[in-house]
Short mmCIF file of C-alpha atoms in Angstrom, two decimals:
data_model
loop_
_atom_site.label_atom_id
_atom_site.label_comp_id
_atom_site.label_asym_id
_atom_site.label_seq_id
_atom_site.Cartn_x
_atom_site.Cartn_y
_atom_site.Cartn_z
CA MET A 143 0.09 -0.03 0.19
CA ASN A 144 3.15 2.10 -0.39
CA LYS A 145 2.08 4.08 -3.10
CA ILE A 146 -1.85 5.24 -1.87
CA PRO A 147 -1.59 8.57 -0.73
CA GLU A 148 -1.96 9.56 3.06
CA SER A 149 -4.99 11.82 2.03
CA ILE A 150 -7.02 8.77 1.45
CA ARG A 151 -5.81 6.15 3.58
CA PRO A 152 -8.73 7.08 6.13
CA CYS A 153 -11.73 6.64 3.72
CA LEU A 154 -10.25 3.49 2.31
CA ASN A 155 -10.14 2.22 6.04
CA ASP A 156 -13.84 3.35 6.61
CA TYR A 157 -14.94 1.45 3.45
CA ILE A 158 -13.32 -1.60 4.44
CA LYS A 159 -14.57 -1.75 7.92
CA LEU A 160 -18.09 -0.64 6.42
CA MET A 161 -17.66 -3.59 4.45
CA GLU A 162 -17.09 -5.48 6.98
CA ASP A 163 -19.88 -4.78 9.19
CA LYS A 164 -22.70 -4.13 6.54
CA LEU A 165 -21.97 -7.13 4.04
CA SER A 166 -19.68 -9.50 5.98
CA SER A 167 -16.56 -10.43 5.25
CA HIS A 168 -17.95 -14.21 3.91
CA ILE A 169 -18.85 -12.63 0.82
CA LEU A 170 -15.99 -10.52 0.25
CA VAL A 171 -12.86 -11.55 -1.71
CA GLY A 172 -11.02 -8.45 -2.37
CA THR A 173 -10.67 -4.81 -3.01
CA TYR A 174 -8.12 -3.64 -5.41
CA LEU A 175 -6.92 -0.01 -6.46
CA TYR A 176 -5.70 0.96 -10.15
CA GLY A 177 -6.06 3.73 -12.12
CA SER A 178 -4.31 6.90 -11.18
CA ILE A 179 -3.44 5.78 -7.50
CA SER A 180 -1.16 2.39 -8.86
CA LEU A 181 0.52 4.50 -11.12
CA GLY A 182 1.47 7.19 -8.58
CA GLY A 183 -0.24 10.01 -10.39
CA PHE A 184 -3.40 10.96 -8.24
CA ASP A 185 -4.24 14.48 -8.03
CA LYS A 186 -5.81 15.17 -4.61
CA GLU A 187 -8.09 17.71 -5.91
CA LYS A 188 -9.23 16.08 -9.37
CA SER A 189 -8.23 12.26 -9.26
CA ASP A 190 -11.18 9.53 -8.46
CA ILE A 191 -10.35 6.73 -6.70
CA ASP A 192 -10.65 3.69 -8.80
CA PHE A 193 -11.29 0.46 -7.63
CA VAL A 194 -12.67 -3.23 -7.99
CA THR A 195 -14.44 -5.00 -5.38
CA VAL A 196 -14.71 -8.71 -5.93
CA LEU A 197 -17.57 -11.08 -4.37
CA LYS A 198 -18.01 -14.42 -3.88
CA ARG A 199 -21.31 -14.42 -5.62
CA GLY A 200 -23.90 -11.70 -6.66
CA LEU A 201 -25.57 -9.65 -4.16
CA THR A 202 -29.40 -10.04 -2.92
CA GLN A 203 -31.64 -7.23 -2.79
CA GLU A 204 -31.10 -6.43 0.81
CA GLU A 205 -27.07 -6.77 0.34
CA SER A 206 -27.44 -4.13 -2.63
CA ASN A 207 -29.27 -1.74 -0.16
CA ASN A 208 -26.83 -2.19 2.42
CA LEU A 209 -23.93 -1.47 -0.12
CA LYS A 210 -26.26 1.72 -1.01
CA ALA A 211 -26.32 2.57 2.73
CA ILE A 212 -22.45 1.99 2.77
CA HIS A 213 -21.58 4.51 0.34
CA LYS A 214 -24.17 7.31 1.60
CA GLU A 215 -22.16 7.00 5.00
CA LEU A 216 -18.85 7.18 2.63
CA ASN A 217 -20.14 10.29 1.18
CA LEU A 218 -20.31 12.04 4.29
CA ASN A 219 -16.28 12.40 3.50
CA SER A 220 -16.09 14.33 0.56
CA LEU A 221 -13.41 11.95 -1.11
CA GLY A 222 -16.21 8.88 -0.60
CA LYS A 223 -17.96 10.83 -3.62
CA ARG A 224 -14.94 10.03 -5.57
CA MET A 225 -14.92 6.43 -5.42
CA ASP A 226 -15.65 5.07 -8.85
CA GLY A 227 -15.86 1.29 -8.88
CA ILE A 228 -17.30 -2.02 -9.68
CA TYR A 229 -18.75 -5.00 -7.70
CA ILE A 230 -18.41 -8.42 -9.93
CA PRO A 231 -18.50 -11.84 -8.86
CA MET A 232 -15.56 -13.73 -8.75
CA ASN A 233 -16.54 -16.24 -11.83
CA GLU A 234 -16.81 -12.77 -13.77
CA VAL A 235 -13.50 -11.61 -13.06
CA GLY A 236 -11.47 -10.66 -16.40
CA LYS A 237 -14.45 -10.55 -18.32
CA THR A 238 -15.31 -7.32 -20.00
CA ASN A 239 -19.03 -5.15 -20.66
CA GLU A 240 -19.67 -7.12 -23.90
CA ALA A 241 -19.76 -10.57 -21.82
CA LEU A 242 -21.26 -9.46 -18.82
CA SER A 243 -24.54 -9.14 -17.14
CA PRO A 244 -25.44 -5.63 -15.66
CA TYR A 245 -23.45 -5.13 -12.53
CA LEU A 246 -23.27 -3.09 -9.36
CA TYR A 247 -20.98 -0.31 -10.03
CA CYS A 248 -20.54 3.13 -7.88
CA THR A 249 -20.07 6.83 -9.39
CA ASN A 250 -20.22 9.71 -7.47
CA GLY A 251 -21.09 8.10 -4.53
CA LYS A 252 -24.21 6.45 -6.04
CA ILE A 253 -24.65 2.70 -6.49
CA LYS A 254 -26.26 1.54 -10.23
CA ARG A 255 -26.88 -1.82 -11.60
CA GLY A 256 -25.97 -1.60 -15.07
CA TYR A 257 -22.14 -1.16 -16.97
CA TRP A 258 -19.59 0.88 -15.92
CA ASP A 259 -15.93 1.01 -17.06
CA ILE A 260 -14.60 -2.56 -17.03
CA ASN A 261 -12.28 -3.28 -20.56
CA ALA A 262 -9.08 -4.73 -21.18
CA VAL A 263 -7.57 -1.46 -19.64
CA THR A 264 -9.15 -2.09 -16.55
CA TRP A 265 -8.12 -5.56 -16.03
CA TRP A 266 -4.60 -4.73 -17.61
CA MET A 267 -3.80 -2.18 -15.08
CA ILE A 268 -5.26 -4.39 -12.22
CA LYS A 269 -3.08 -7.39 -13.24
CA GLN A 270 0.34 -5.18 -13.72
CA TYR A 271 -0.02 -2.54 -11.46
CA GLY A 272 -3.10 -3.33 -9.33
CA ILE A 273 -2.97 -2.51 -5.37
CA LYS A 274 -4.53 -4.74 -2.77
CA ILE A 275 -6.39 -3.59 0.05
CA TYR A 276 -7.93 -6.38 1.27
CA GLY A 277 -8.83 -9.90 0.87
CA LYS A 278 -6.88 -12.12 -1.78
CA GLU A 279 -3.80 -11.43 -3.73
CA ILE A 280 -4.30 -10.24 -7.33
CA SER A 281 -2.28 -13.36 -8.36
CA GLU A 282 -4.81 -15.62 -6.57
CA LEU A 283 -7.86 -14.34 -8.89
CA ASN A 284 -6.06 -16.29 -11.79
CA PHE A 285 -7.51 -14.13 -14.52
CA GLN A 286 -6.11 -13.60 -17.96
CA SER A 287 -4.96 -10.19 -19.49
CA ASN A 288 -3.59 -9.44 -23.01
CA TRP A 289 -1.85 -6.57 -24.24
CA ILE A 290 -3.29 -6.76 -27.89
CA LYS A 291 -6.72 -6.28 -26.36
CA VAL A 292 -5.55 -3.13 -24.54
CA VAL A 293 -4.54 -1.85 -28.11
CA GLU A 294 -8.01 -3.17 -29.09
CA ASN A 295 -9.60 -0.87 -26.79
CA MET A 296 -7.50 2.18 -27.79
CA GLU A 297 -8.74 1.35 -31.45
CA TYR A 298 -12.05 1.58 -30.57
CA ASN A 299 -11.72 4.98 -28.58
CA ILE A 300 -9.69 6.59 -31.05
CA ASN A 301 -11.57 5.33 -34.27
CA VAL A 302 -15.23 5.27 -32.98
CA TYR A 303 -15.46 7.51 -29.63
CA TRP A 304 -13.21 10.39 -30.65
CA ILE A 305 -13.94 10.26 -34.09
CA ASN A 306 -17.64 10.39 -33.34
CA LYS A 307 -17.10 13.18 -30.87
CA ALA A 308 -15.74 15.41 -33.10
CA LYS A 309 -18.63 15.75 -35.49
CA ASN A 310 -20.34 17.88 -32.43
CA ARG A 311 -18.57 21.21 -32.51
CA LEU A 312 -20.47 22.55 -29.90
CA VAL A 313 -18.92 20.68 -27.20
CA PHE A 314 -15.32 21.77 -28.07
CA MET A 315 -15.93 25.31 -27.30
CA PHE A 316 -16.02 24.57 -23.21
CA ASP A 317 -12.48 24.04 -21.39
CA ASP A 318 -13.23 20.99 -19.64
CA MET A 319 -13.70 19.03 -23.01
CA ILE A 320 -10.74 20.45 -24.47
CA GLU A 321 -9.00 19.25 -21.42
CA PHE A 322 -10.40 15.99 -21.58
CA CYS A 323 -9.61 15.49 -25.06
CA VAL A 324 -6.27 16.41 -25.67
CA LEU A 325 -4.95 14.56 -22.36
CA THR A 326 -6.48 11.36 -23.10
CA ILE A 327 -5.58 11.04 -26.59
CA SER A 328 -2.19 11.97 -25.63
CA ARG A 329 -2.06 9.30 -22.93
CA ILE A 330 -3.27 6.98 -25.79
CA LEU A 331 -0.69 7.83 -27.87
CA SER A 332 2.26 7.75 -25.45
CA THR A 333 0.66 4.37 -24.30
CA LEU A 334 0.73 2.73 -27.94
CA GLU A 335 4.66 4.02 -28.28
CA PHE A 336 5.73 3.12 -25.06
CA GLU A 337 3.28 -0.11 -24.63
CA LYS A 338 2.88 0.69 -20.90
CA ILE A 339 0.03 2.76 -19.19
CA LEU A 340 0.86 6.04 -18.06
CA THR A 341 -1.09 8.69 -16.03
CA LYS A 342 -2.34 11.79 -18.06
CA MET A 343 0.50 13.93 -16.71
CA ASP A 344 2.96 11.17 -17.63
CA GLY A 345 0.96 10.37 -21.07
CA ALA A 346 1.30 14.60 -22.02
CA SER A 347 4.75 14.62 -21.20
CA LYS A 348 5.70 11.51 -23.21
CA ALA A 349 3.35 12.56 -25.97
CA LYS A 350 5.97 16.07 -26.85
CA GLU A 351 8.26 13.27 -27.79
CA ILE A 352 5.80 12.05 -30.56
CA LEU A 353 3.73 14.86 -31.54
CA PRO A 354 4.88 17.37 -34.27
CA GLU A 355 5.74 20.50 -32.90
CA ARG A 356 2.30 22.15 -34.65
CA TRP A 357 0.75 20.55 -31.39
CA HIS A 358 2.63 21.67 -28.49
CA LEU A 359 0.29 24.60 -28.09
CA LEU A 360 -2.60 22.46 -27.33
CA LEU A 361 -1.08 20.08 -25.44
CA GLU A 362 0.21 23.10 -22.94
CA GLU A 363 -3.12 24.50 -23.14
CA ALA A 364 -4.92 21.44 -21.82
CA LEU A 365 -2.03 21.02 -18.79
CA ARG A 366 -2.70 24.61 -18.11
CA MET A 367 -6.31 23.73 -17.55
CA ARG A 368 -5.31 20.58 -15.63
CA ILE A 369 -2.54 22.57 -13.15
CA ASN A 370 -3.92 25.89 -13.46
CA PRO A 371 -7.52 26.40 -14.58
CA LYS A 372 -7.87 29.78 -13.23
CA SER A 373 -4.69 31.32 -15.32
CA ALA A 374 -5.10 32.98 -18.85
CA SER A 375 -5.77 30.74 -21.93
CA PHE A 376 -2.93 30.51 -24.68
CA TYR A 377 -5.34 30.77 -27.31
CA SER A 378 -7.04 34.17 -28.15
CA SER A 379 -10.30 32.76 -29.74
CA ARG A 380 -12.06 29.72 -28.26
CA LEU A 381 -13.55 29.02 -31.54
CA LYS A 382 -9.80 28.59 -33.21
CA ARG A 383 -8.72 26.42 -29.83
CA ALA A 384 -12.08 24.29 -30.91
CA MET A 385 -11.17 23.94 -34.36
CA GLU A 386 -7.67 22.98 -33.49
CA CYS A 387 -8.54 20.36 -31.12
CA ARG A 388 -10.98 18.68 -33.70
CA GLU A 389 -7.94 18.53 -35.95
CA PHE A 390 -6.01 17.25 -33.95
CA ILE A 391 -8.54 13.98 -33.45
CA SER A 392 -8.44 13.87 -37.05
CA PHE A 393 -4.28 13.67 -36.58
CA ALA A 394 -4.34 11.14 -33.67
CA TYR A 395 -6.72 8.97 -36.00
CA ASP A 396 -4.21 8.90 -38.89
CA LEU A 397 -1.49 8.40 -37.12
CA CYS A 398 -2.84 5.51 -34.96
CA ASN A 399 -4.08 3.76 -37.83
CA GLU A 400 -0.74 4.18 -39.77
CA ARG A 401 1.51 3.28 -36.98
CA TYR A 402 -0.28 1.28 -34.02
CA PHE A 403 -3.42 -0.49 -35.38
CA SER A 404 -2.56 -1.74 -38.80
CA ASP A 405 -0.88 -5.40 -37.68
CA ILE A 406 -3.68 -5.74 -35.00
CA ASP A 407 -5.28 -8.49 -37.20
CA LYS A 408 -2.33 -9.84 -38.24
CA GLU A 409 -1.23 -10.29 -34.35
CA ILE A 410 -4.49 -11.89 -33.43
CA ASN A 411 -4.23 -14.52 -36.30
#
Protein backbone atom coordinates (compact mmCIF):
# COMPACT_ATOMS: atom_id res chain seq x y z
CA MET A 1 0.00 0.00 0.00
CA ASN A 2 3.04 2.27 -0.27
CA LYS A 3 1.63 4.08 -3.34
CA ILE A 4 -1.59 5.06 -1.60
CA PRO A 5 -1.53 8.75 -0.61
CA GLU A 6 -1.95 9.36 3.10
CA SER A 7 -4.89 11.68 2.40
CA ILE A 8 -7.12 8.86 1.15
CA ARG A 9 -6.13 6.09 3.55
CA PRO A 10 -8.77 7.02 6.18
CA CYS A 11 -11.51 6.88 3.52
CA LEU A 12 -10.33 3.45 2.35
CA ASN A 13 -10.10 2.18 5.93
CA ASP A 14 -13.66 3.35 6.56
CA TYR A 15 -14.78 1.60 3.37
CA ILE A 16 -13.29 -1.75 4.35
CA LYS A 17 -14.68 -1.54 7.88
CA LEU A 18 -18.18 -0.72 6.62
CA MET A 19 -18.00 -3.53 4.07
CA GLU A 20 -17.02 -6.03 6.76
CA ASP A 21 -19.69 -4.78 9.16
CA LYS A 22 -22.62 -4.39 6.76
CA LEU A 23 -21.92 -7.02 4.10
CA SER A 24 -19.85 -9.59 6.02
CA SER A 25 -16.36 -10.72 5.14
CA HIS A 26 -17.86 -14.07 4.03
CA ILE A 27 -19.09 -12.42 0.81
CA LEU A 28 -15.90 -10.45 0.09
CA VAL A 29 -13.01 -11.81 -1.93
CA GLY A 30 -10.98 -8.63 -2.15
CA THR A 31 -10.78 -4.95 -3.05
CA TYR A 32 -8.17 -3.62 -5.48
CA LEU A 33 -7.15 -0.13 -6.57
CA TYR A 34 -6.09 0.78 -10.09
CA GLY A 35 -5.97 3.96 -12.17
CA SER A 36 -4.07 7.06 -11.09
CA ILE A 37 -3.43 5.77 -7.56
CA SER A 38 -1.70 2.59 -8.73
CA LEU A 39 0.29 4.55 -11.31
CA GLY A 40 1.49 7.07 -8.71
CA GLY A 41 -0.33 9.98 -10.34
CA PHE A 42 -3.21 10.67 -7.95
CA ASP A 43 -4.31 14.32 -7.98
CA LYS A 44 -5.90 15.17 -4.63
CA GLU A 45 -8.10 17.80 -6.28
CA LYS A 46 -9.30 15.92 -9.36
CA SER A 47 -8.52 12.20 -9.41
CA ASP A 48 -11.11 9.52 -8.74
CA ILE A 49 -10.46 6.56 -6.45
CA ASP A 50 -10.78 3.71 -8.97
CA PHE A 51 -11.47 0.31 -7.44
CA VAL A 52 -12.75 -3.19 -8.12
CA THR A 53 -14.34 -5.19 -5.34
CA VAL A 54 -14.63 -8.90 -6.06
CA LEU A 55 -17.47 -10.86 -4.42
CA LYS A 56 -17.96 -14.57 -3.91
CA ARG A 57 -21.39 -14.26 -5.54
CA GLY A 58 -23.93 -11.72 -6.68
CA LEU A 59 -25.67 -9.70 -3.98
CA THR A 60 -29.25 -10.16 -2.80
CA GLN A 61 -31.59 -7.15 -2.81
CA GLU A 62 -31.05 -6.69 0.91
CA GLU A 63 -27.28 -6.78 0.45
CA SER A 64 -27.51 -4.33 -2.43
CA ASN A 65 -29.44 -1.97 -0.16
CA ASN A 66 -26.72 -2.36 2.47
CA LEU A 67 -24.13 -1.47 -0.15
CA LYS A 68 -26.04 1.71 -0.99
CA ALA A 69 -26.07 2.56 2.72
CA ILE A 70 -22.31 2.01 2.90
CA HIS A 71 -21.61 4.52 0.14
CA LYS A 72 -24.14 6.97 1.53
CA GLU A 73 -22.18 6.94 4.78
CA LEU A 74 -18.86 7.25 2.94
CA ASN A 75 -20.22 10.31 1.13
CA LEU A 76 -20.09 12.23 4.38
CA ASN A 77 -16.39 12.44 3.52
CA SER A 78 -15.82 14.39 0.28
CA LEU A 79 -13.48 11.66 -0.94
CA GLY A 80 -16.28 9.12 -0.69
CA LYS A 81 -18.03 10.78 -3.62
CA ARG A 82 -14.92 10.26 -5.70
CA MET A 83 -14.94 6.48 -5.33
CA ASP A 84 -15.56 5.02 -8.79
CA GLY A 85 -15.72 1.26 -8.80
CA ILE A 86 -17.34 -2.00 -9.74
CA TYR A 87 -18.70 -4.96 -7.79
CA ILE A 88 -18.23 -8.22 -9.60
CA PRO A 89 -18.56 -11.91 -8.68
CA MET A 90 -15.42 -14.03 -8.68
CA ASN A 91 -16.55 -16.08 -11.69
CA GLU A 92 -16.80 -12.88 -13.80
CA VAL A 93 -13.32 -11.52 -13.06
CA GLY A 94 -11.38 -10.73 -16.23
CA LYS A 95 -14.48 -10.34 -18.40
CA THR A 96 -15.34 -7.09 -20.18
CA ASN A 97 -18.74 -5.42 -20.57
CA GLU A 98 -19.54 -7.33 -23.76
CA ALA A 99 -19.47 -10.64 -21.87
CA LEU A 100 -21.17 -9.47 -18.66
CA SER A 101 -24.73 -9.20 -17.42
CA PRO A 102 -25.59 -5.89 -15.69
CA TYR A 103 -23.65 -5.47 -12.45
CA LEU A 104 -23.44 -3.06 -9.52
CA TYR A 105 -21.09 -0.11 -9.79
CA CYS A 106 -20.42 3.11 -7.92
CA THR A 107 -20.07 6.54 -9.52
CA ASN A 108 -20.27 9.94 -7.82
CA GLY A 109 -20.89 8.13 -4.56
CA LYS A 110 -24.05 6.35 -5.78
CA ILE A 111 -24.66 2.67 -6.43
CA LYS A 112 -26.26 1.78 -9.77
CA ARG A 113 -26.87 -1.37 -11.76
CA GLY A 114 -25.83 -1.55 -15.39
CA TYR A 115 -22.51 -1.17 -17.15
CA TRP A 116 -19.52 0.90 -16.08
CA ASP A 117 -15.85 0.94 -16.97
CA ILE A 118 -14.82 -2.72 -17.33
CA ASN A 119 -12.60 -3.23 -20.35
CA ALA A 120 -9.26 -4.70 -21.32
CA VAL A 121 -7.42 -1.67 -19.92
CA THR A 122 -9.14 -2.14 -16.55
CA TRP A 123 -7.93 -5.71 -16.16
CA TRP A 124 -4.47 -4.99 -17.55
CA MET A 125 -3.97 -2.22 -15.02
CA ILE A 126 -5.18 -4.40 -12.16
CA LYS A 127 -2.94 -7.28 -13.26
CA GLN A 128 0.16 -5.14 -13.81
CA TYR A 129 -0.21 -2.25 -11.36
CA GLY A 130 -3.15 -3.02 -9.07
CA ILE A 131 -2.93 -2.52 -5.31
CA LYS A 132 -4.69 -4.92 -2.94
CA ILE A 133 -6.25 -3.18 0.04
CA TYR A 134 -8.23 -6.16 1.28
CA GLY A 135 -8.53 -9.91 0.70
CA LYS A 136 -6.82 -12.22 -1.72
CA GLU A 137 -3.70 -11.26 -3.63
CA ILE A 138 -4.28 -10.22 -7.24
CA SER A 139 -2.30 -13.26 -8.44
CA GLU A 140 -4.86 -15.50 -6.70
CA LEU A 141 -7.70 -14.13 -8.83
CA ASN A 142 -6.25 -16.14 -11.72
CA PHE A 143 -7.53 -14.14 -14.71
CA GLN A 144 -5.96 -13.46 -18.11
CA SER A 145 -4.95 -10.04 -19.41
CA ASN A 146 -3.65 -9.50 -22.93
CA TRP A 147 -1.85 -6.41 -24.29
CA ILE A 148 -3.35 -6.83 -27.75
CA LYS A 149 -6.78 -6.45 -26.14
CA VAL A 150 -5.57 -3.17 -24.62
CA VAL A 151 -4.60 -1.97 -28.11
CA GLU A 152 -8.00 -3.04 -29.45
CA ASN A 153 -9.68 -1.00 -26.74
CA MET A 154 -7.65 2.05 -27.68
CA GLU A 155 -8.48 1.49 -31.33
CA TYR A 156 -12.15 1.71 -30.38
CA ASN A 157 -11.48 4.89 -28.41
CA ILE A 158 -9.79 6.59 -31.36
CA ASN A 159 -11.72 5.16 -34.31
CA VAL A 160 -15.21 5.21 -32.80
CA TYR A 161 -15.54 7.32 -29.66
CA TRP A 162 -13.34 10.30 -30.56
CA ILE A 163 -14.12 10.36 -34.27
CA ASN A 164 -17.82 10.50 -33.43
CA LYS A 165 -17.24 13.08 -30.70
CA ALA A 166 -15.42 15.32 -33.20
CA LYS A 167 -18.66 15.65 -35.18
CA ASN A 168 -20.14 17.73 -32.36
CA ARG A 169 -18.52 21.13 -32.79
CA LEU A 170 -20.24 22.74 -29.82
CA VAL A 171 -18.72 20.57 -27.07
CA PHE A 172 -15.20 21.72 -27.96
CA MET A 173 -16.05 25.28 -27.01
CA PHE A 174 -15.84 24.23 -23.35
CA ASP A 175 -12.63 24.05 -21.31
CA ASP A 176 -13.35 20.68 -19.70
CA MET A 177 -13.75 18.97 -23.09
CA ILE A 178 -10.49 20.44 -24.40
CA GLU A 179 -8.62 19.19 -21.34
CA PHE A 180 -10.29 15.77 -21.42
CA CYS A 181 -9.79 15.31 -25.16
CA VAL A 182 -6.18 16.41 -25.49
CA LEU A 183 -4.88 14.68 -22.35
CA THR A 184 -6.78 11.47 -23.05
CA ILE A 185 -5.60 11.21 -26.65
CA SER A 186 -2.04 12.15 -25.64
CA ARG A 187 -2.17 9.39 -23.06
CA ILE A 188 -3.38 6.90 -25.67
CA LEU A 189 -0.59 7.88 -28.07
CA SER A 190 2.07 7.57 -25.38
CA THR A 191 0.71 4.26 -24.14
CA LEU A 192 0.75 2.81 -27.64
CA GLU A 193 4.22 4.16 -28.39
CA PHE A 194 5.88 2.99 -25.18
CA GLU A 195 3.64 -0.06 -24.55
CA LYS A 196 3.01 1.00 -20.99
CA ILE A 197 -0.07 2.46 -19.28
CA LEU A 198 0.75 6.00 -18.18
CA THR A 199 -0.95 8.66 -16.08
CA LYS A 200 -2.47 11.59 -17.94
CA MET A 201 0.37 13.86 -16.84
CA ASP A 202 3.08 11.36 -17.80
CA GLY A 203 1.26 10.66 -21.05
CA ALA A 204 1.20 14.37 -21.87
CA SER A 205 4.91 14.69 -21.12
CA LYS A 206 5.80 11.70 -23.29
CA ALA A 207 3.48 12.89 -26.06
CA LYS A 208 5.84 15.79 -26.74
CA GLU A 209 8.30 13.20 -28.03
CA ILE A 210 5.68 11.86 -30.45
CA LEU A 211 3.71 14.89 -31.54
CA PRO A 212 4.94 17.38 -34.15
CA GLU A 213 5.59 20.87 -32.82
CA ARG A 214 2.32 22.09 -34.32
CA TRP A 215 0.40 20.38 -31.50
CA HIS A 216 2.58 21.50 -28.59
CA LEU A 217 0.57 24.67 -27.91
CA LEU A 218 -2.66 22.68 -27.68
CA LEU A 219 -0.95 20.22 -25.34
CA GLU A 220 0.30 23.08 -23.15
CA GLU A 221 -3.23 24.50 -23.11
CA ALA A 222 -4.65 21.21 -21.82
CA LEU A 223 -1.91 21.00 -19.18
CA ARG A 224 -2.64 24.58 -18.13
CA MET A 225 -6.27 23.66 -17.58
CA ARG A 226 -5.29 20.61 -15.58
CA ILE A 227 -2.72 22.32 -13.37
CA ASN A 228 -3.93 25.91 -13.14
CA PRO A 229 -7.42 26.25 -14.66
CA LYS A 230 -7.85 29.87 -13.55
CA SER A 231 -4.81 31.06 -15.50
CA ALA A 232 -5.11 32.84 -18.85
CA SER A 233 -5.60 30.75 -21.97
CA PHE A 234 -2.83 30.45 -24.54
CA TYR A 235 -5.48 30.99 -27.22
CA SER A 236 -7.12 34.31 -28.00
CA SER A 237 -10.14 32.59 -29.56
CA ARG A 238 -12.23 29.72 -28.19
CA LEU A 239 -13.41 29.00 -31.72
CA LYS A 240 -9.86 28.63 -33.01
CA ARG A 241 -8.98 26.40 -30.07
CA ALA A 242 -12.05 24.24 -30.70
CA MET A 243 -11.14 23.85 -34.38
CA GLU A 244 -7.58 22.96 -33.44
CA CYS A 245 -8.81 20.29 -31.03
CA ARG A 246 -11.03 18.68 -33.66
CA GLU A 247 -8.13 18.70 -36.11
CA PHE A 248 -5.99 17.06 -33.41
CA ILE A 249 -8.48 14.20 -33.24
CA SER A 250 -8.19 13.74 -37.00
CA PHE A 251 -4.40 13.80 -36.78
CA ALA A 252 -4.41 11.19 -33.97
CA TYR A 253 -6.78 9.02 -35.99
CA ASP A 254 -4.45 8.99 -38.99
CA LEU A 255 -1.32 8.48 -36.88
CA CYS A 256 -2.74 5.63 -34.81
CA ASN A 257 -4.13 3.74 -37.79
CA GLU A 258 -0.87 4.07 -39.68
CA ARG A 259 1.53 3.33 -36.82
CA TYR A 260 -0.26 1.25 -34.19
CA PHE A 261 -3.48 -0.32 -35.46
CA SER A 262 -2.55 -1.64 -38.88
CA ASP A 263 -1.13 -4.93 -37.59
CA ILE A 264 -3.79 -5.78 -34.97
CA ASP A 265 -5.54 -8.39 -37.14
CA LYS A 266 -2.20 -9.96 -38.08
CA GLU A 267 -1.22 -10.33 -34.44
CA ILE A 268 -4.57 -11.85 -33.52
CA ASN A 269 -4.37 -14.35 -36.36
